[in-house]
Short mmCIF file of C-alpha atoms and ligand atoms in Angstrom, two decimals:
data_model
loop_
_atom_site.label_atom_id
_atom_site.label_comp_id
_atom_site.label_asym_id
_atom_site.label_seq_id
_atom_site.Cartn_x
_atom_site.Cartn_y
_atom_site.Cartn_z
CA UNK A 1 4.37 -19.62 4.34
CA UNK A 2 7.90 -18.51 4.11
CA UNK A 3 7.63 -17.36 8.10
CA UNK A 4 11.03 -17.31 9.60
CA UNK A 5 11.84 -17.05 13.35
CA UNK A 6 13.64 -13.81 14.37
CA UNK A 7 16.21 -16.17 15.72
CA UNK A 8 16.87 -17.52 12.20
CA UNK A 9 16.93 -14.66 10.48
CA UNK A 10 19.32 -13.04 13.08
CA UNK A 11 21.43 -16.21 12.75
CA UNK A 12 21.42 -16.33 9.12
CA UNK A 13 22.50 -12.53 8.93
CA UNK A 14 25.57 -12.98 11.29
CA UNK A 15 26.89 -16.22 8.71
CA UNK A 16 26.04 -13.75 5.95
CA UNK A 17 27.89 -10.79 7.78
CA UNK A 18 31.15 -12.67 8.12
CA UNK A 19 31.24 -14.20 4.36
CA UNK A 20 30.42 -10.50 2.90
CA UNK A 21 33.26 -9.43 5.76
CA UNK A 22 35.73 -11.73 4.29
CA UNK A 23 35.37 -10.53 0.65
CA UNK A 24 35.99 -6.77 2.28
CA UNK A 25 32.41 -6.00 2.23
CA UNK A 26 30.85 -4.53 5.43
CA UNK A 27 26.83 -5.25 5.57
CA UNK A 28 26.13 -2.81 7.87
CA UNK A 29 27.46 0.00 5.84
CA UNK A 30 25.44 -1.40 2.81
CA UNK A 31 22.33 -0.99 4.95
CA UNK A 32 23.26 2.15 6.35
CA UNK A 33 23.26 3.83 2.48
CA UNK A 34 20.21 1.65 1.06
CA UNK A 35 18.67 3.84 4.02
CA UNK A 36 19.78 6.97 2.24
CA UNK A 37 18.06 5.87 -1.08
CA UNK A 38 14.66 6.93 -1.34
CA UNK A 39 12.28 5.51 -4.26
CA UNK A 40 9.46 7.43 -5.41
CA UNK A 41 6.50 5.29 -5.61
CA UNK A 42 4.10 6.28 -7.93
CA UNK A 43 0.56 7.43 -7.27
CA UNK A 44 -0.93 5.74 -10.53
CA UNK A 45 -0.30 2.20 -9.73
CA UNK A 46 -3.20 2.66 -7.18
CA UNK A 47 -6.07 3.39 -9.84
CA UNK A 48 -4.58 2.46 -13.13
CA UNK A 49 -3.60 5.86 -14.23
CA UNK A 50 -7.18 6.82 -13.45
CA UNK A 51 -7.04 9.93 -11.37
CA UNK A 52 -9.87 11.92 -9.60
CA UNK A 53 -11.13 14.41 -12.60
CA UNK A 54 -12.58 11.61 -14.35
CA UNK A 55 -12.06 8.48 -13.13
CA UNK A 56 -14.48 6.58 -15.86
CA UNK A 57 -12.85 8.39 -18.81
CA UNK A 58 -10.55 6.44 -21.36
CA UNK A 59 -6.96 6.70 -20.81
CA UNK A 60 -4.83 8.10 -23.37
CA UNK A 61 -1.84 9.14 -24.34
CA UNK A 62 -0.35 5.68 -26.24
CA UNK A 63 -0.37 4.18 -22.56
CA UNK A 64 -2.80 1.11 -21.20
CA UNK A 65 -3.70 -0.20 -17.94
CA UNK A 66 -5.17 -3.73 -18.84
CA UNK A 67 -6.69 -5.72 -16.35
CA UNK A 68 -10.01 -5.38 -14.22
CA UNK A 69 -8.70 -6.72 -10.73
CA UNK A 70 -11.37 -5.52 -8.08
CA UNK A 71 -10.90 -2.88 -5.65
CA UNK A 72 -9.22 -0.21 -6.98
CA UNK A 73 -9.04 3.67 -5.05
CA UNK A 74 -11.93 5.92 -6.09
CA UNK A 75 -10.67 8.51 -4.41
CA UNK A 76 -7.95 10.68 -2.47
CA UNK A 77 -8.73 8.81 0.97
CA UNK A 78 -9.11 5.30 -0.50
CA UNK A 79 -5.59 6.03 -2.66
CA UNK A 80 -4.25 7.13 0.53
CA UNK A 81 -5.50 4.32 2.47
CA UNK A 82 -4.17 1.74 -0.14
CA UNK A 83 -0.56 3.43 -0.34
CA UNK A 84 -0.11 3.45 3.75
CA UNK A 85 -0.70 -0.20 3.62
CA UNK A 86 1.88 -0.39 1.06
CA UNK A 87 4.36 1.85 2.40
CA UNK A 88 4.05 -0.18 5.92
CA UNK A 89 5.16 -3.13 3.91
CA UNK A 90 8.56 -1.72 2.10
CA UNK A 91 11.38 -0.69 4.48
CA UNK A 92 12.83 2.76 4.61
CA UNK A 93 11.52 6.44 4.03
CA UNK A 94 10.63 7.38 0.74
CA UNK A 95 8.69 9.49 -1.54
CA UNK A 96 5.65 9.68 -3.60
CA UNK A 97 4.89 10.68 -7.05
CA UNK A 98 1.70 12.60 -8.02
CA UNK A 99 0.37 13.46 -10.94
CA UNK A 100 -1.93 16.67 -11.47
CA UNK A 101 -5.10 14.33 -12.40
CA UNK A 102 -5.07 13.43 -8.84
CA UNK A 103 -5.94 16.85 -7.54
CA UNK A 104 -8.58 17.60 -4.99
CA UNK A 105 -11.37 19.92 -5.81
CA UNK A 106 -14.24 18.95 -3.52
CA UNK A 107 -16.24 17.93 -6.04
CA UNK A 108 -15.77 21.14 -7.90
CA UNK A 109 -14.49 20.77 -11.80
CA UNK A 110 -10.85 22.89 -11.94
CA UNK A 111 -9.57 23.22 -15.17
CA UNK A 112 -6.10 21.60 -15.28
CA UNK A 113 -4.44 25.28 -16.39
CA UNK A 114 -6.10 26.67 -13.27
CA UNK A 115 -4.65 23.91 -10.45
CA UNK A 116 -3.51 25.74 -7.34
CA UNK A 117 -1.23 24.29 -4.68
CA UNK A 118 -4.38 24.36 -2.48
CA UNK A 119 -5.74 21.45 -4.54
CA UNK A 120 -3.28 19.26 -3.31
CA UNK A 121 -3.56 20.30 0.36
CA UNK A 122 -4.85 16.92 1.27
CA UNK A 123 -1.66 15.11 -0.25
CA UNK A 124 1.01 17.39 1.71
CA UNK A 125 -0.85 17.15 4.99
CA UNK A 126 -0.74 13.16 4.26
CA UNK A 127 3.12 13.38 3.17
CA UNK A 128 3.86 15.39 6.36
CA UNK A 129 2.38 12.77 8.92
CA UNK A 130 4.11 9.83 6.83
CA UNK A 131 7.35 11.75 6.72
CA UNK A 132 7.12 11.27 2.70
CA UNK A 133 8.60 13.38 -0.14
CA UNK A 134 6.36 14.14 -2.70
CA UNK A 135 7.28 14.21 -6.58
CA UNK A 136 4.85 15.99 -9.38
CA UNK A 137 4.06 15.37 -13.17
CA UNK A 138 1.44 17.63 -15.30
CA UNK A 139 -1.07 15.51 -16.82
CA UNK A 140 -1.05 16.18 -21.01
CA UNK A 141 -3.15 13.42 -21.47
CA UNK A 142 -6.84 12.05 -21.12
CA UNK A 143 -8.15 15.42 -21.70
CA UNK A 144 -10.26 16.91 -24.64
CA UNK A 145 -7.10 19.17 -25.44
CA UNK A 146 -4.98 16.35 -26.31
CA UNK A 147 -7.30 14.42 -28.45
CA UNK A 148 -5.23 15.47 -31.63
CA UNK A 149 -2.39 13.32 -30.42
CA UNK A 150 -0.70 17.00 -29.79
CA UNK A 151 -0.24 19.07 -26.77
CA UNK A 152 3.04 21.29 -26.01
CA UNK A 153 3.58 20.85 -29.95
CA UNK A 154 0.60 21.70 -31.22
CA UNK A 155 0.28 23.79 -34.57
CA UNK A 156 -2.42 25.85 -33.02
CA UNK A 157 -1.23 28.20 -30.31
CA UNK A 158 -4.03 28.33 -28.33
CA UNK A 159 -3.75 24.79 -27.56
CA UNK A 160 0.05 24.98 -26.70
CA UNK A 161 -0.80 27.92 -24.98
CA UNK A 162 -3.08 26.11 -22.61
CA UNK A 163 -0.62 23.17 -21.94
CA UNK A 164 1.71 26.33 -21.63
CA UNK A 165 -0.60 27.03 -18.55
CA UNK A 166 -1.11 23.52 -17.02
CA UNK A 167 2.80 23.24 -16.94
CA UNK A 168 3.53 26.74 -15.42
CA UNK A 169 0.77 26.08 -12.80
CA UNK A 170 2.02 22.67 -12.01
CA UNK A 171 5.91 23.75 -11.02
CA UNK A 172 4.60 26.32 -8.51
CA UNK A 173 2.55 23.46 -7.18
CA UNK A 174 5.56 21.37 -7.28
CA UNK A 175 7.65 24.17 -5.56
CA UNK A 176 4.97 24.10 -2.91
CA UNK A 177 5.80 20.58 -2.02
CA UNK A 178 9.11 21.04 -1.75
CA UNK A 179 9.06 24.11 0.24
CA UNK A 180 6.32 22.98 2.82
CA UNK A 181 8.00 19.50 3.26
CA UNK A 182 11.62 20.97 3.11
CA UNK A 183 12.37 18.10 0.47
CA UNK A 184 12.88 18.93 -3.13
CA UNK A 185 10.21 18.31 -5.43
CA UNK A 186 10.76 16.38 -9.36
CA UNK A 187 8.32 17.65 -11.68
CA UNK A 188 8.45 15.88 -14.72
CA UNK A 189 6.90 16.69 -17.68
CA UNK A 190 6.18 13.81 -20.21
CA UNK A 191 3.84 14.09 -23.27
CA UNK A 192 2.87 11.43 -25.82
CA UNK A 193 2.88 13.87 -29.13
CA UNK A 194 3.59 12.36 -32.29
CA UNK A 195 2.55 10.50 -35.71
CA UNK A 196 1.11 7.15 -36.18
CA UNK A 197 2.51 7.33 -39.20
CA UNK A 198 5.83 8.65 -41.25
CA UNK A 199 5.44 12.47 -41.11
CA UNK A 200 6.50 14.93 -43.63
CA UNK A 201 7.98 17.62 -41.30
CA UNK A 202 9.77 16.52 -37.80
CA UNK A 203 11.52 19.35 -37.45
CA UNK A 204 8.91 22.10 -37.23
CA UNK A 205 6.78 20.08 -34.17
CA UNK A 206 10.34 19.81 -32.46
CA UNK A 207 10.98 23.30 -32.91
CA UNK A 208 7.55 24.33 -31.49
CA UNK A 209 8.09 21.50 -28.18
CA UNK A 210 11.58 23.42 -27.81
CA UNK A 211 9.72 26.73 -27.62
CA UNK A 212 6.81 25.75 -25.59
CA UNK A 213 9.07 24.44 -22.83
CA UNK A 214 11.15 27.37 -22.96
CA UNK A 215 8.32 29.27 -21.85
CA UNK A 216 7.23 26.78 -19.15
CA UNK A 217 10.89 26.96 -17.61
CA UNK A 218 11.00 30.72 -18.04
CA UNK A 219 9.74 31.54 -14.75
CA UNK A 220 12.46 31.16 -12.33
CA UNK A 221 11.99 28.57 -9.41
CA UNK A 222 14.20 28.26 -6.43
CA UNK A 223 16.09 24.52 -7.11
CA UNK A 224 15.86 23.57 -3.57
CA UNK A 225 11.94 23.51 -3.84
CA UNK A 226 11.51 22.54 -7.35
CA UNK A 227 14.25 20.14 -10.31
CA UNK A 228 12.54 20.15 -13.51
CA UNK A 229 12.60 16.96 -15.68
CA UNK A 230 11.58 15.81 -19.15
CA UNK A 231 10.68 12.25 -20.61
CA UNK A 232 11.48 11.50 -24.02
CA UNK A 233 10.43 8.14 -25.55
CA UNK A 234 10.50 6.10 -28.40
CA UNK A 235 6.91 4.99 -29.58
CA UNK A 236 3.40 4.84 -28.17
CA UNK A 237 0.43 3.10 -28.67
CA UNK A 238 -0.80 5.73 -32.19
CA UNK A 239 2.93 7.01 -32.27
CA UNK A 240 4.45 4.41 -33.61
CA UNK A 241 6.55 6.44 -36.33
CA UNK A 242 7.44 9.23 -34.88
CA UNK A 243 7.57 10.70 -31.12
CA UNK A 244 8.21 14.49 -30.79
CA UNK A 245 9.87 14.49 -27.70
CA UNK A 246 12.86 11.96 -28.25
CA UNK A 247 16.37 10.68 -26.39
CA UNK A 248 18.02 13.11 -28.53
CA UNK A 249 15.46 15.96 -28.33
CA UNK A 250 15.47 15.73 -24.42
CA UNK A 251 19.16 14.91 -24.07
CA UNK A 252 19.91 18.18 -25.86
CA UNK A 253 17.23 20.10 -24.25
CA UNK A 254 18.28 19.00 -20.65
CA UNK A 255 21.82 19.45 -21.34
CA UNK A 256 21.27 22.89 -22.76
CA UNK A 257 18.51 24.27 -20.32
CA UNK A 258 19.84 22.47 -17.40
CA UNK A 259 17.18 20.21 -16.07
CA UNK A 260 17.00 16.91 -15.31
CA UNK A 261 16.62 13.72 -18.09
CA UNK A 262 13.98 11.45 -17.14
CA UNK A 263 15.43 8.02 -18.23
CA UNK A 264 12.40 5.33 -18.65
CA UNK A 265 13.43 2.05 -18.64
CA UNK A 266 10.65 1.27 -21.70
CA UNK A 267 10.96 4.13 -23.72
CA UNK A 268 14.26 2.58 -26.01
CA UNK A 269 14.19 -0.10 -28.41
CA UNK A 270 13.94 -3.57 -27.04
CA UNK A 271 17.22 -4.45 -26.94
CA UNK A 272 18.75 -0.72 -25.72
CA UNK A 273 19.00 -0.63 -22.14
CA UNK A 274 19.26 2.37 -19.41
CA UNK A 275 21.97 0.88 -17.44
CA UNK A 276 24.21 1.84 -19.86
CA UNK A 277 23.13 5.16 -20.59
CA UNK A 278 23.10 6.89 -17.14
CA UNK A 279 27.10 7.21 -16.50
CA UNK A 280 27.03 9.53 -19.89
CA UNK A 281 23.83 11.28 -19.07
CA UNK A 282 25.59 12.19 -15.65
CA UNK A 283 28.63 13.46 -17.26
CA UNK A 284 26.77 16.25 -19.34
CA UNK A 285 23.99 16.70 -17.09
CA UNK A 286 22.99 18.30 -13.71
CA UNK A 287 21.23 14.48 -12.69
CA UNK A 288 18.82 12.36 -13.98
CA UNK A 289 15.45 10.74 -12.84
CA UNK A 290 14.94 7.27 -13.29
CA UNK A 291 11.30 5.86 -14.36
CA UNK A 292 11.90 2.42 -12.91
CA UNK A 293 9.93 0.03 -15.16
CA UNK A 294 9.72 -3.33 -17.06
CA UNK A 295 8.82 -3.13 -20.67
CA UNK A 296 7.59 -6.50 -22.14
CA UNK A 297 8.27 -6.45 -25.75
CA UNK A 298 6.73 -2.82 -25.78
CA UNK A 299 6.76 0.09 -23.38
CA UNK A 300 4.36 -2.03 -21.46
CA UNK A 301 4.93 -1.20 -18.04
CA UNK A 302 4.87 -4.32 -15.94
CA UNK A 303 5.72 -4.52 -12.54
CA UNK A 304 9.68 -4.33 -12.07
CA UNK A 305 10.90 -7.98 -11.15
CA UNK A 306 14.63 -8.45 -9.78
CA UNK A 307 15.82 -8.88 -13.50
CA UNK A 308 19.20 -8.54 -15.03
CA UNK A 309 18.27 -5.15 -16.20
CA UNK A 310 16.93 -4.20 -12.78
CA UNK A 311 20.28 -5.41 -11.25
CA UNK A 312 22.23 -3.23 -14.09
CA UNK A 313 20.58 -0.02 -13.11
CA UNK A 314 20.95 -0.57 -9.04
CA UNK A 315 25.06 -1.12 -10.22
CA UNK A 316 25.41 1.84 -11.94
CA UNK A 317 23.67 4.21 -9.29
CA UNK A 318 26.14 2.60 -6.51
CA UNK A 319 28.95 2.32 -8.71
CA UNK A 320 29.11 5.85 -10.09
CA UNK A 321 29.33 7.40 -6.87
CA UNK A 322 26.64 9.96 -7.81
CA UNK A 323 23.45 8.82 -5.50
CA UNK A 324 22.50 12.13 -4.65
CA UNK A 325 21.99 13.14 -8.26
CA UNK A 326 19.89 10.62 -9.30
CA UNK A 327 16.53 10.21 -8.63
CA UNK A 328 14.67 6.97 -8.51
CA UNK A 329 11.16 6.66 -9.44
CA UNK A 330 8.83 4.00 -10.10
CA UNK A 331 6.49 3.87 -13.21
CA UNK A 332 4.21 0.80 -13.64
CA UNK A 333 0.59 0.18 -13.81
CA UNK A 334 -0.93 -3.36 -13.92
CA UNK A 335 -4.14 -3.92 -13.14
CA UNK A 336 -4.32 -7.59 -13.41
CA UNK A 337 -3.15 -8.47 -10.03
CA UNK A 338 -4.00 -6.72 -6.49
CA UNK A 339 -2.52 -3.50 -6.88
CA UNK A 340 -0.81 -2.86 -3.43
CA UNK A 341 0.69 -5.88 -3.68
CA UNK A 342 2.08 -4.43 -7.34
CA UNK A 343 3.50 -1.67 -5.43
CA UNK A 344 5.10 -3.63 -2.81
CA UNK A 345 6.62 -6.44 -4.73
CA UNK A 346 8.05 -3.59 -7.30
CA UNK A 347 9.39 -1.43 -4.76
CA UNK A 348 11.11 -4.07 -2.62
CA UNK A 349 12.51 -5.53 -5.98
CA UNK A 350 14.23 -2.07 -6.34
CA UNK A 351 14.95 -1.70 -2.56
CA UNK A 352 16.62 -5.90 -3.17
CA UNK A 353 18.47 -4.70 -6.46
CA UNK A 354 19.98 -1.33 -4.61
CA UNK A 355 21.40 -3.62 -1.65
CA UNK A 356 22.84 -6.31 -4.08
CA UNK A 357 24.86 -3.38 -5.68
CA UNK A 358 25.84 -2.16 -2.36
CA UNK A 359 27.26 -5.89 -1.39
CA UNK A 360 30.17 -5.42 -3.71
CA UNK A 361 33.91 -4.35 -3.48
CA UNK A 362 33.34 -1.93 -5.92
CA UNK A 363 37.14 -0.74 -5.45
CA UNK A 364 38.30 -3.65 -5.75
CA UNK A 365 36.75 -4.68 -8.95
CA UNK A 366 37.26 -1.51 -10.63
CA UNK A 367 41.24 -2.10 -9.72
CA UNK A 368 41.38 -5.66 -11.26
CA UNK A 369 39.66 -4.60 -14.48
CA UNK A 370 41.84 -1.16 -14.75
CA UNK A 371 44.64 -3.76 -14.69
CA UNK A 372 42.93 -5.39 -17.88
CA UNK A 373 42.71 -8.24 -15.72
CA UNK A 374 38.91 -9.63 -17.18
CA UNK A 375 39.56 -13.50 -16.22
CA UNK A 376 39.46 -12.20 -12.49
CA UNK A 377 37.15 -9.90 -12.76
CA UNK A 378 34.45 -12.36 -14.22
CA UNK A 379 35.75 -14.97 -11.84
CA UNK A 380 34.86 -12.60 -9.00
CA UNK A 381 31.37 -11.37 -10.22
CA UNK A 382 30.12 -14.77 -10.94
CA UNK A 383 31.21 -15.90 -6.90
CA UNK A 384 29.70 -12.84 -5.75
CA UNK A 385 25.81 -13.98 -7.56
CA UNK A 386 25.68 -16.66 -5.06
CA UNK A 387 26.71 -15.14 -1.82
CA UNK A 388 23.72 -15.10 1.10
CA UNK A 389 22.35 -11.87 -0.04
CA UNK A 390 18.82 -13.08 0.96
CA UNK A 391 20.14 -13.05 4.40
CA UNK A 392 21.04 -9.57 4.40
CA UNK A 393 17.54 -8.73 2.70
CA UNK A 394 15.82 -10.26 5.27
CA UNK A 395 17.68 -8.65 8.23
CA UNK A 396 17.09 -5.09 6.83
CA UNK A 397 13.29 -6.12 6.56
CA UNK A 398 13.44 -7.42 10.27
CA UNK A 399 15.70 -4.17 11.53
CA UNK A 400 13.36 -1.56 9.50
CA UNK A 401 10.28 -3.22 11.09
CA UNK A 402 8.50 -4.61 8.27
CA UNK A 403 7.42 -8.26 6.99
CA UNK A 404 10.25 -10.64 6.31
CA UNK A 405 9.93 -12.94 3.01
CA UNK A 406 6.39 -13.55 1.68
CA UNK A 407 5.01 -13.02 5.28
CA UNK A 408 4.19 -9.27 3.90
CA UNK A 409 1.54 -10.96 1.07
CA UNK A 410 -0.70 -12.30 4.11
CA UNK A 411 -1.02 -8.61 5.57
CA UNK A 412 -2.16 -7.28 1.62
CA UNK A 413 -4.62 -10.33 1.38
CA UNK A 414 -6.58 -9.54 4.30
CA UNK A 415 -6.51 -5.77 3.75
CA UNK A 416 -8.03 -7.20 0.43
CA UNK A 417 -10.63 -8.96 2.56
CA UNK A 418 -11.23 -6.30 5.15
CA UNK A 419 -11.22 -3.00 2.61
CA UNK A 420 -10.90 -3.41 -1.04
CA UNK A 421 -13.35 -6.41 -1.13
CA UNK A 422 -16.24 -3.61 -0.15
CA UNK A 423 -15.29 -1.21 -2.93
CA UNK A 424 -17.31 -1.59 -6.34
C1 RNT B 501 4.52 6.88 -20.38
C2 RNT B 501 5.76 7.78 -19.38
C3 RNT B 501 5.02 8.64 -18.52
C4 RNT B 501 3.54 7.46 -17.79
C5 RNT B 501 2.70 8.42 -16.25
C6 RNT B 501 1.81 8.10 -15.70
O1 RNT B 501 4.63 6.19 -21.57
O2 RNT B 501 6.29 6.78 -19.03
O3 RNT B 501 5.85 8.47 -17.61
O4 RNT B 501 3.66 6.58 -17.57
O5 RNT B 501 3.16 9.84 -16.62
ZN1 ZN B 502 7.77 6.94 -17.38
#
């Protein structure tokens, strides 16, 4: 289904190149630029955010992965094999985003506060072989010390100190990734701390969170090895009334402490979009991390589709001319469909959106806009929508050695039969 001959792909591309050329848009240039936009694919889609510490344990922190699609990865080797499969179907050179619960400790229980770079040696070797960069996240959920619903802002200092140690350990692990791979790691802190019902005191926990973060960041780490990011959220399951690490909290924190701000597409009010925040954030911050996700009514982390907001995010990345300060990460987890297909669909869609954004005569459109010529702006933007974008995308896949169109799906199905089916 949907298999085109190479000749047809080349021919369609030649026509598309001419069509875009007539608009002053250079398709070759767009493809070369797309090659330079790595996407950090999240490991946790591969096993429903289970990790290797207590894979049968409960996922907590107000996030859920629903579905029981068979064949989920149960250890590092399986997860890496699945990731390799996914990466083989995605054009370009990318990154992998790991969480601390994906440490490989050789069957020995290692406390999260005691994690060391050596517990990720398997990941680093594999990343080197596959020319991938690595990003990282401390895991402050699914753990006995987070059952009260508070971690870095917990009223009990011993609990805060535990999580502070964990985050410090994680920054060192992130720095080791950056150093060993020669590609800067982004270590992102997200906590679920908050109140189900309306709290009396919002200030004190926020004060404690600020102090905990300051303590975590007090150790200097070269920025070429590790960049810190902080991720806000409006609400989670069980923290409907107040999340301590809100947007305002982290916007202020990132601006004053010079960290990156992580904008997750699912962490705002239902009609609020992150695409409109990127330009403002870039004016005041060193840079941003994006968690490209798809909320459906709430922070439900659906696989990203090529929808208006994904395209709007891509347009902002491209039009801002600030791509080097924007770290693109994915964050979704769907356990009701083939997990490898979920990665491939979400990542390819993010790349499609970026390519769509790159295939634009932005300077001309901006000039038209600056002249208050909104008629032309609307007319041109609408005509651009039906340009032969798909032919350029197909050609990109062909020339970067990955399946064109839906033909990748067959490869995932074969892998499901050969590999996933035997996992019980
Ligand atoms: C949760 C945050 C966070 C997590 C990952 C697993 O709402 O989006 O980024 O999804 O850390
Ligand atoms: Zn996120």
